[in-house]
Amino acid sequence: MSYYFAIIGTQDNPLFEYDFGTSKQGGDGQPRFSEQARHLNQFVLHSSLDIVEEVQWTNGQLNLKVIDKFFTNYISCFMTGGNVKFLLLHQPTATAGGANTTRNSTSVGANPTSPQTEEAIKNFFTEVYDNYVKAIMSPFYKVNMEVRSPVFRQRVAAAGRKYL
Amino acid sequence: MAHLGPGKAASSKEQAGLRYPSNGKTIYHRPLNRTKTAELSQSSFAYLFSEMVSYAQRRVTGIQELEKRLNLQGHPIGLKLLDLLLTREPPRSQTRPLTIIALLHFIKINLWTHLFGRQADRLEKSSNPDTPDEYMIVDNEPLVNAYISVPREMSQLNCAAFVAGIIEGVCDGAMFPARVTAHSVGGKEEGEMWPGKTVFLVKFQPEVLEREALIGKG
C-alpha cells in the first residue's frame, strides 16, 4: 500500500505533504506511486475537499474516516477543531494474481476498508494531530502557515512506520 | 535565539540554517497534557497584562481602537486553545462543536476552566427578536480586570476586550465567524454585588445562522 498524506489549511491551502509506503508485512516504507500518480494525487485530494465540507457538518467526530474514493485510491479525512484537514490517500498495491488475496484480506496493507485499516489510520491521525497541536502551540506559528519543521516531518514519518 | 521556528528552515528537507536549543529539545518533545495543578501566578500575569494594555495604548486615538488592539492580541490565543483543549478531552467526548450552543458551552466550560479555573457565570441568548444572532457570556468578575482601575474619562473601556479576542478566536477557528466585544454592566452604586460584571457580546455572522437552520432541518 502506498500513502500520500497532506495537511490542508482553512483556505484549502496545503500546509504539509508527505508520501510513504507501508511498513507492515515486510514493506520497505517506500511509496509505489508512478510519476504520473504523484501529480494526480494532489488533484484527487483537492477534489475530495468538497466532500469534506459536506460531511463535516453532519459528523462532529474528528476522524471522518474514508470519505471518498477515486478508482483504487481511498481518501480518509481527519478534521481538527480549527478546521484544518488531514487527508490521507491510500492506494492498495495491485495484487499480482489472486493467489494470496485471502491471506491478505484482513491485513492493513491490502484491504483499505477493513476495520483493522480504519483503526490503524485512526491511530496514525491521532498521533499526527498531537504533533500538529504542538506545532501550532509555537508562538511564532500563525494559522495557515506552512509546517516546515524537520522534527515534525520525522514525527509524521515515525507515525507512518508505526501504524501503517 | 536558539528557537526552532517553523518558518526558519531554508527548505523542508534541509536542516542547514536551523538551530536547535542547546538541550536538543524542541516544542515537539514537550507533553501536551499538563497536570491539573499547573497554575500560573496571578501577580505575574497581572504585571504582564498591564504591560500588554500599555503597549496596546501606544499611538491609539480612541478607546475603540485600544479595545480593537487588545482583541487582536487575544485572537491567536483563541485559535490555538481550540485545538489544544480538544486534544486534552478524553477521546470519547472529543467532538468538534457543530452548533452555536455546543460552541458556547465549550467556551463557557472548557475554555473558562482552562483560563480562569472556573466556569463562566452565565450564558444568555439575546431576548430582542431583531438580533437573534447575539449571545452573551457573563462573567461576574473577570480575572484580567482584577487589578485594573479604569480612569473616569475612559469609563467606556473594558480591558476584558482581550478575553473577547480569545473568544472570537475560538469562534472563528471553529468556523463560526463572529464579532465579540466586552461591556461593563456592573452598577456604580454602593453595595453592588458585582461591580466588575462584564458581558461578552457574541454577534455571529449571518451565514452562521443560515447554516444552523439548515443543520437543524437535516
Coordinates of C-alpha atoms in Angstrom, one line a residue:
Chain A
M1 CA 0.0 0.0 0.0
S2 CA 1.2 3.5 -0.8
Y3 CA 0.1 6.5 1.1
Y4 CA 0.0 10.2 0.4
F5 CA -0.6 12.4 3.4
A6 CA -1.4 16.1 3.3
I7 CA -2.5 18.8 5.7
I8 CA -4.8 21.3 4.2
G9 CA -5.4 24.7 5.9
T10 CA -8.7 26.6 6.3
Q11 CA -8.4 28.3 3.0
D12 CA -7.9 25.0 1.2
N13 CA -4.2 25.7 1.1
P14 CA -1.7 22.9 1.6
L15 CA 0.4 23.2 4.7
F16 CA 2.3 19.9 4.6
E17 CA 2.7 16.9 2.4
Y18 CA 4.4 13.6 2.7
D19 CA 4.2 10.3 0.8
F20 CA 5.3 7.0 2.1
G21 CA 4.6 3.3 1.8
T22 CA 3.5 0.6 4.1
S23 CA 5.9 -0.8 6.7
K24 CA 3.7 -3.7 7.6
Q25 CA 4.1 -7.2 6.1
G26 CA 7.7 -6.6 5.2
G27 CA 7.0 -3.4 3.3
D28 CA 10.0 -1.1 3.0
G29 CA 8.1 2.1 3.7
Q30 CA 8.6 3.4 0.1
P31 CA 5.7 4.8 -1.8
R32 CA 4.9 3.0 -5.1
F33 CA 3.2 5.8 -6.9
S34 CA 4.1 6.2 -10.5
E35 CA 5.5 9.6 -11.6
Q36 CA 2.1 10.5 -13.0
A37 CA 0.2 9.5 -10.0
R38 CA 2.3 11.7 -7.8
H39 CA 0.9 14.7 -9.6
L40 CA -2.5 13.2 -9.8
N41 CA -2.6 12.6 -6.0
Q42 CA -2.7 16.3 -5.3
F43 CA -5.7 16.8 -7.5
V44 CA -7.5 13.8 -6.1
L45 CA -7.1 15.1 -2.6
H46 CA -8.1 18.5 -3.5
S47 CA -11.2 17.3 -5.2
S48 CA -12.3 15.4 -2.1
L49 CA -12.3 18.7 -0.1
D50 CA -15.8 19.3 -1.5
I51 CA -17.0 16.1 0.2
V52 CA -15.2 17.0 3.4
E53 CA -17.2 20.2 3.5
E54 CA -20.4 18.3 3.2
V55 CA -19.5 15.7 5.8
Q56 CA -18.0 18.0 8.4
W57 CA -21.4 19.4 9.5
T58 CA -23.2 16.1 9.8
N59 CA -20.5 14.4 11.9
G60 CA -18.9 16.0 14.9
Q61 CA -16.2 13.4 15.2
L62 CA -12.6 14.5 14.5
N63 CA -12.0 11.4 12.4
L64 CA -14.3 11.3 9.5
K65 CA -12.9 8.0 8.2
V66 CA -13.0 7.1 4.5
I67 CA -14.9 9.9 2.7
D68 CA -14.0 9.5 -0.9
K69 CA -12.8 7.0 -3.5
F70 CA -11.2 7.6 -6.8
F71 CA -10.6 4.4 -8.8
T72 CA -8.4 2.5 -6.4
N73 CA -7.5 5.5 -4.3
Y74 CA -9.2 5.8 -0.9
I75 CA -9.2 9.1 0.9
S76 CA -9.5 9.2 4.7
C77 CA -10.1 12.5 6.5
F78 CA -9.4 13.9 9.9
M79 CA -10.7 17.3 10.8
T80 CA -9.1 19.3 13.6
G81 CA -11.0 21.7 15.8
G82 CA -9.5 24.7 14.0
N83 CA -10.9 23.4 10.7
V84 CA -7.6 22.2 9.3
K85 CA -8.0 18.9 7.4
F86 CA -5.6 15.9 7.5
L87 CA -6.1 13.9 4.3
L88 CA -4.6 10.5 3.7
L89 CA -4.8 9.0 0.3
H90 CA -4.2 5.2 0.4
Q91 CA -3.7 3.1 -2.6
P92 CA -3.6 -0.7 -2.3
T93 CA -0.8 -2.3 -4.3
A94 CA -2.3 -4.1 -7.3
T95 CA -2.2 -7.8 -6.3
A96 CA -0.3 -9.8 -8.9
G97 CA -2.7 -12.8 -9.4
G98 CA -5.4 -13.7 -7.0
A99 CA -3.5 -16.4 -5.2
N100 CA -2.8 -14.8 -1.9
T101 CA -5.8 -12.5 -1.6
T102 CA -7.5 -14.5 1.1
R103 CA -4.5 -14.3 3.4
N104 CA -4.1 -10.6 2.9
S105 CA -7.7 -9.6 3.1
T106 CA -7.6 -8.6 6.7
S107 CA -4.1 -7.1 6.7
V108 CA -3.6 -3.4 6.8
G109 CA -1.8 -3.4 3.5
A110 CA -4.4 -5.0 1.3
N111 CA -7.9 -4.0 2.3
P112 CA -8.5 -0.3 2.6
T113 CA -11.9 -0.5 4.2
S114 CA -11.4 -3.2 6.8
P115 CA -11.8 -2.3 10.5
Q116 CA -8.1 -3.0 11.0
T117 CA -7.1 -0.5 8.4
E118 CA -9.6 2.0 9.8
E119 CA -8.1 1.6 13.3
A120 CA -4.5 1.9 12.0
I121 CA -5.4 5.1 10.2
K122 CA -7.2 6.5 13.2
N123 CA -4.1 5.9 15.4
F124 CA -1.9 7.5 12.7
F125 CA -4.1 10.6 12.6
T126 CA -4.3 10.9 16.4
E127 CA -0.5 10.8 16.6
V128 CA -0.1 13.4 13.9
Y129 CA -2.8 15.5 15.5
D130 CA -0.8 15.6 18.7
N131 CA 2.3 16.7 16.9
Y132 CA 0.3 19.2 14.9
V133 CA -1.1 20.8 18.0
K134 CA 2.4 21.1 19.4
A135 CA 3.4 22.8 16.1
I136 CA 0.6 25.4 16.4
M137 CA 1.5 25.9 20.1
S138 CA 4.6 27.7 18.9
P139 CA 4.0 31.4 19.5
F140 CA 5.6 32.1 16.1
Y141 CA 3.1 29.9 14.3
K142 CA 0.2 31.7 12.7
V143 CA -2.9 30.0 11.3
N144 CA -2.5 28.6 7.8
M145 CA 1.3 28.8 7.9
E146 CA 3.2 26.0 6.2
V147 CA 4.6 23.5 8.7
R148 CA 8.3 23.2 7.7
S149 CA 9.9 21.8 10.8
P150 CA 12.1 18.7 10.1
V151 CA 11.2 17.4 13.5
F152 CA 7.5 17.4 12.6
R153 CA 8.3 15.6 9.4
Q154 CA 10.3 13.0 11.3
R155 CA 7.4 12.5 13.7
V156 CA 4.9 12.0 10.9
A157 CA 7.2 9.5 9.3
A158 CA 7.6 7.7 12.6
A159 CA 3.8 7.5 13.0
G160 CA 3.5 6.2 9.5
R161 CA 6.1 3.5 10.2
K162 CA 4.4 2.6 13.4
Y163 CA 0.8 2.2 12.3
L164 CA 0.6 1.9 8.5
Chain B
M1 CA 17.8 32.9 19.8
A2 CA 18.0 29.2 19.7
H3 CA 14.4 28.7 18.9
L4 CA 13.1 26.3 16.4
G5 CA 10.8 28.5 14.3
P6 CA 8.8 26.6 11.7
G7 CA 9.5 29.3 9.1
K8 CA 13.2 29.3 9.6
A9 CA 14.3 26.3 7.6
A10 CA 15.5 27.1 4.1
S11 CA 13.9 24.0 2.6
S12 CA 11.7 21.4 4.1
K13 CA 14.3 18.7 4.0
E14 CA 17.4 20.7 4.6
Q15 CA 18.4 21.2 8.2
A16 CA 21.0 23.8 7.4
G17 CA 20.4 27.2 8.9
L18 CA 18.2 25.7 11.6
R19 CA 19.3 25.9 15.1
Y20 CA 18.1 23.6 17.9
P21 CA 18.0 24.6 21.5
S22 CA 21.2 23.5 23.3
N23 CA 19.5 20.7 25.1
G24 CA 18.2 19.3 21.8
K25 CA 14.6 19.6 23.0
T26 CA 12.1 21.2 20.6
I27 CA 8.4 22.0 21.1
Y28 CA 7.7 18.5 19.8
H29 CA 9.4 17.0 22.8
R30 CA 7.2 18.6 25.3
P31 CA 4.0 16.9 26.5
L32 CA 0.6 18.4 25.6
N33 CA -1.0 17.4 28.9
R34 CA -0.4 19.4 32.0
T35 CA -1.2 18.3 35.5
K36 CA -4.3 20.0 36.8
T37 CA -2.4 21.9 39.4
A38 CA -0.1 23.6 37.0
E39 CA -1.3 27.1 37.6
L40 CA 0.5 30.4 37.0
S41 CA 1.0 33.2 39.4
Q42 CA -1.8 35.8 39.2
S43 CA 0.5 38.6 40.1
S44 CA 3.0 37.8 37.3
F45 CA 0.0 37.6 34.9
A46 CA -1.3 41.0 36.2
Y47 CA 2.1 42.5 35.6
L48 CA 2.3 41.1 32.1
F49 CA -1.2 42.1 31.3
S50 CA -0.7 45.7 32.5
E51 CA 2.3 45.9 30.1
M52 CA 0.1 44.5 27.3
V53 CA -2.5 47.1 27.9
S54 CA 0.0 50.0 27.9
Y55 CA 1.6 48.5 24.8
A56 CA -1.8 48.5 23.1
Q57 CA -2.4 52.0 24.3
R58 CA 0.5 53.5 22.4
R59 CA -0.4 55.5 19.4
V60 CA -4.1 54.8 19.6
T61 CA -6.6 57.6 19.1
G62 CA -9.6 56.3 20.9
I63 CA -10.9 53.7 23.2
Q64 CA -12.4 51.7 20.4
E65 CA -9.1 51.4 18.8
L66 CA -7.5 50.3 22.0
E67 CA -10.1 47.6 22.5
K68 CA -9.6 46.5 19.0
R69 CA -5.9 46.1 19.6
L70 CA -6.5 44.1 22.8
N71 CA -8.9 42.0 20.9
L72 CA -6.3 41.3 18.2
Q73 CA -3.8 40.2 20.9
G74 CA -6.2 37.6 22.2
H75 CA -7.4 36.3 18.8
P76 CA -4.5 33.9 18.0
I77 CA -4.6 32.5 21.6
G78 CA -8.2 31.5 21.0
L79 CA -7.4 29.8 17.7
K80 CA -4.7 27.7 19.3
L81 CA -6.6 26.9 22.5
L82 CA -9.5 25.5 20.5
D83 CA -7.2 22.7 19.2
L84 CA -5.3 22.3 22.5
L85 CA -8.4 21.9 24.6
L86 CA -9.8 19.4 22.1
T87 CA -6.8 17.2 22.3
R88 CA -7.0 17.3 26.1
E89 CA -10.6 16.0 26.0
P90 CA -11.0 12.2 26.6
P91 CA -11.3 10.5 23.2
R92 CA -15.0 9.7 23.6
S93 CA -16.1 13.3 24.1
Q94 CA -13.7 14.6 21.5
T95 CA -16.1 16.3 19.1
R96 CA -15.9 19.4 17.1
P97 CA -18.7 21.9 18.1
L98 CA -21.3 21.8 15.3
T99 CA -23.9 24.1 16.7
I100 CA -23.8 27.5 18.3
I101 CA -25.0 26.1 21.7
A102 CA -22.3 23.4 21.6
L103 CA -19.7 26.0 20.8
L104 CA -20.8 28.4 23.6
H105 CA -20.8 25.6 26.1
F106 CA -17.3 24.7 25.1
I107 CA -16.3 28.3 25.7
K108 CA -18.2 28.6 29.0
I109 CA -17.0 25.3 30.4
N110 CA -13.7 24.2 28.8
L111 CA -12.2 27.5 27.8
W112 CA -13.1 29.3 31.0
T113 CA -11.9 26.5 33.2
H114 CA -8.6 26.3 31.4
L115 CA -8.0 30.1 31.5
F116 CA -9.5 31.1 34.8
G117 CA -10.0 27.9 36.9
R118 CA -13.8 28.2 36.9
Q119 CA -16.7 28.3 34.6
A120 CA -18.2 31.5 33.2
D121 CA -21.2 32.6 35.3
R122 CA -24.0 32.7 32.7
L123 CA -24.9 32.1 29.1
E124 CA -27.7 34.1 27.6
K125 CA -29.4 34.5 24.3
S126 CA -30.5 38.0 23.2
S127 CA -34.2 38.4 24.0
N128 CA -34.5 41.0 21.4
P129 CA -36.2 39.4 18.3
D130 CA -34.3 41.8 16.0
T131 CA -30.9 40.3 17.0
P132 CA -31.2 36.5 17.0
D133 CA -27.5 36.4 16.2
E134 CA -26.4 37.8 19.6
Y135 CA -25.4 35.7 22.5
M136 CA -24.0 36.8 25.8
I137 CA -21.4 35.2 28.1
V138 CA -21.5 36.7 31.6
D139 CA -18.5 36.9 33.9
N140 CA -19.2 38.5 37.3
E141 CA -15.6 39.4 38.0
P142 CA -13.2 38.8 35.1
L143 CA -9.7 37.8 36.3
V144 CA -8.0 40.1 33.8
N145 CA -9.7 43.1 35.3
A146 CA -8.8 42.2 38.9
Y147 CA -6.1 44.9 39.3
I148 CA -7.3 47.4 36.7
S149 CA -9.0 50.6 37.6
V150 CA -10.2 52.5 34.6
P151 CA -9.9 56.3 34.8
R152 CA -13.1 58.2 34.8
E153 CA -12.6 59.8 31.4
M154 CA -12.1 56.3 29.8
S155 CA -15.1 54.7 31.5
Q156 CA -16.1 53.1 28.2
L157 CA -13.0 51.0 28.3
N158 CA -13.1 47.4 29.4
C159 CA -9.8 45.6 29.2
A160 CA -11.5 42.2 29.1
A161 CA -11.6 43.0 25.3
F162 CA -8.5 40.8 25.4
V163 CA -10.7 37.9 26.6
A164 CA -13.3 38.9 24.0
G165 CA -10.5 38.4 21.4
I166 CA -9.8 34.9 22.7
I167 CA -13.5 34.0 22.4
E168 CA -13.5 35.5 18.9
G169 CA -10.5 33.3 18.0
V170 CA -12.3 30.2 19.2
C171 CA -15.4 31.1 17.3
D172 CA -13.5 31.9 14.1
G173 CA -11.4 28.8 14.4
A174 CA -14.5 26.6 14.7
M175 CA -16.0 28.2 11.6
F176 CA -18.5 30.3 13.4
P177 CA -17.2 33.7 12.4
A178 CA -18.3 36.3 15.0
R179 CA -17.6 39.7 16.5
V180 CA -17.1 39.6 20.2
T181 CA -17.0 42.7 22.4
A182 CA -16.7 43.2 26.2
H183 CA -19.0 45.5 28.0
S184 CA -19.1 46.5 31.7
V185 CA -22.6 46.2 33.1
G186 CA -21.9 46.4 36.9
G187 CA -23.7 49.2 38.6
K188 CA -21.7 52.0 40.1
E189 CA -23.8 52.3 43.4
E190 CA -22.5 51.3 46.8
G191 CA -23.2 47.8 47.8
E192 CA -23.3 46.4 44.3
M193 CA -22.7 42.7 44.4
W194 CA -20.5 42.5 41.2
P195 CA -19.2 46.0 40.3
G196 CA -16.9 44.5 37.7
K197 CA -19.5 42.4 36.0
T198 CA -18.7 42.0 32.3
V199 CA -20.8 40.8 29.4
F200 CA -19.1 39.3 26.3
L201 CA -21.4 40.0 23.5
V202 CA -21.0 37.4 20.7
K203 CA -22.5 38.5 17.4
F204 CA -22.4 35.8 14.8
Q205 CA -22.2 36.5 11.1
P206 CA -25.5 35.8 9.2
E207 CA -24.0 32.8 7.4
V208 CA -23.6 31.0 10.7
L209 CA -27.3 31.3 11.5
E210 CA -28.2 30.3 8.0
R211 CA -26.1 27.1 8.3
E212 CA -27.5 26.5 11.8
A213 CA -31.0 26.5 10.3
L214 CA -30.0 24.1 7.6
I215 CA -28.4 21.6 10.0
G216 CA -31.5 21.8 12.2
K217 CA -33.6 20.7 9.3
G218 CA -31.4 17.9 8.1

